[in-house]
């Protein structure tokens, strides 16, 4: 089959690696891609915001399957346009992507379908006074969220009423543009956070190994929220019985509920969970794979991802395409640009990737580019360095030994990815 992958981050590098292992691939293209992905896939010279060019490209190149990595093209309706043109897509419709693109929609959907999640209230920007009244009198901590997509930055866990008040004013004041025209205010959930990815065909699904992200910028879960500074899998807090609850109480009713409203979910349903005393609650849904969890999850999964995605996209998932979801442990450490998630500089030379890979790790490119035959940093999250082992400790050691071999100016990384669970 011929495949087009859309995206350019570490997650897409991992998806490209996974898909490229399929024996059934004739041509594999990527737009816009990155130097890591170009090891497997050919650059497709199309803009991902120009949906008609993507359709034309798919027709010209006889693309059998489009795999969409990030949420923005899903929100923009790329899957819908492709499907209207008879092209097979792994990725939800704009309507189904609302599970991620509107937190208010997702919360109401969960309430309606009896899916466990924190108690919440929605406020429109013209209801700022009511929102402030609500936060001023509510017990703490309290979680304030911009409704729309905000690259992981639109959430404040407020420990004081003043912080909560300021967060509401900031969001309604335009800090997140259109994404902040509504806020969701929800109760704080305690417990341990995990990410579970369900590959869905609209009705049926399979889950991959649960993973744990490390969202804060600094060791010990200190500092600002980021897109994720590292992840490991499997996260053993998700025991078989917890996974059964996640399927029964969350994934099955979500797929049924989405079908009921005419928005069947085809793609990767990312369930962000808090597990408290073995009881799962949904913190968030995303409509795509997680980054940097995917790099760890895919490293321990065996099977034919191209066939898996194709079968799900065609509405009839073939679970047997995946032969093992848990072959050992993986730990993926993000190497970031100093200053991320705020301002940072790019364009620094990266050295040592070959040595790192020779030492046994897999290096995923996230924000890199090649100029004059030199590999340069080109984003906040630059690389993911992933170790794999029979134990989590072994995976962590392989990852961190490889991290030591890679250098670029201003580089920083957390030194404690996976440590809590060793
Ligand atoms: P979200 O974008 O909704 O996943 O929120 C970003 C992060 O904020 C999550 O990964 C959690 O660490 C934290 N968070 C969000 N909602 C809650 C909640 N209700 N209780 C506790 N922590 C939360
Ligand atoms: N790692 C969290 C996310 O992809 O949203």
Coordinates of N, CA and C and ligand atoms in Angstrom, one line a residue, residues 103 107 118 143 145 152 155 157 186-190 193 215 225 274 282-284 286, ligand 1:
X103 N -13.0 21.3 25.2 CA -13.0 20.6 26.6 C -14.4 20.7 27.1
X107 N -16.5 17.4 28.3 CA -17.0 17.3 29.6 C -18.5 17.0 29.6
X118 N -13.9 14.6 36.5 CA -14.2 15.6 37.6 C -15.4 16.4 37.3
X143 N -9.2 23.6 39.0 CA -8.5 23.5 37.7 C -9.3 24.4 36.6
X145 N -9.5 25.8 32.7 CA -9.0 25.4 31.4 C -9.7 26.2 30.3
X152 N -1.3 22.5 25.2 CA -1.0 22.0 26.5 C -0.8 23.2 27.5
X155 N -4.1 25.3 30.7 CA -4.6 24.7 31.9 C -3.9 25.2 33.2
X157 N -3.7 24.7 37.3 CA -4.2 24.1 38.5 C -3.9 25.1 39.6
X186 N -13.0 22.9 36.7 CA -13.3 21.6 37.2 C -12.6 21.3 38.5
X187 N -13.2 20.4 39.2 CA -12.6 20.0 40.5 C -11.3 19.3 40.3
X188 N -10.4 19.4 41.3 CA -9.1 18.7 41.2 C -9.2 17.2 41.4
X189 N -8.6 16.5 40.6 CA -8.5 15.0 40.8 C -7.2 14.6 41.4
X190 N -7.2 13.8 42.4 CA -5.9 13.4 42.9 C -5.6 12.0 42.4
X193 N -1.3 10.0 37.1 CA -1.7 10.2 35.7 C -1.2 9.2 34.8
X215 N 4.9 15.9 32.5 CA 4.5 17.2 31.8 C 5.2 18.4 32.2
X225 N 4.1 23.6 33.0 CA 3.6 22.5 32.1 C 4.1 22.7 30.7
X274 N -6.6 9.9 35.5 CA -6.1 10.0 36.8 C -6.5 8.6 37.5
X282 N -11.4 10.4 33.8 CA -10.8 11.0 32.6 C -10.3 12.5 33.0
X283 N -9.1 12.8 32.7 CA -8.6 14.2 32.9 C -8.8 14.9 31.5
X284 N -8.5 14.2 30.5 CA -8.7 14.8 29.1 C -8.8 13.7 28.1
X286 N -7.7 13.2 24.0 CA -7.1 13.8 22.8 C -7.6 12.9 21.6
Ligands
LIG1 P1 -5.3 18.8 30.1 O1 -4.7 19.6 29.0 O2 -6.7 18.8 30.3 O3 -4.7 17.4 30.1 O4 -4.6 19.3 31.5 C1 -3.1 19.5 31.5 C2 -2.7 18.9 32.8 O5 -3.2 19.5 34.0 C3 -3.0 17.4 33.0 O6 -2.1 16.6 32.4 C4 -3.0 17.3 34.5 O7 -1.7 17.1 35.0 C5 -3.5 18.6 35.0 N1 -5.0 18.5 35.2 C6 -5.9 18.8 34.3 N2 -7.2 18.6 34.8 C7 -7.0 18.1 36.1 C8 -7.8 17.8 37.2 N3 -9.2 17.9 37.1 N4 -7.3 17.4 38.3 C9 -5.9 17.4 38.5 N5 -5.1 17.7 37.5 C10 -5.6 18.1 36.4

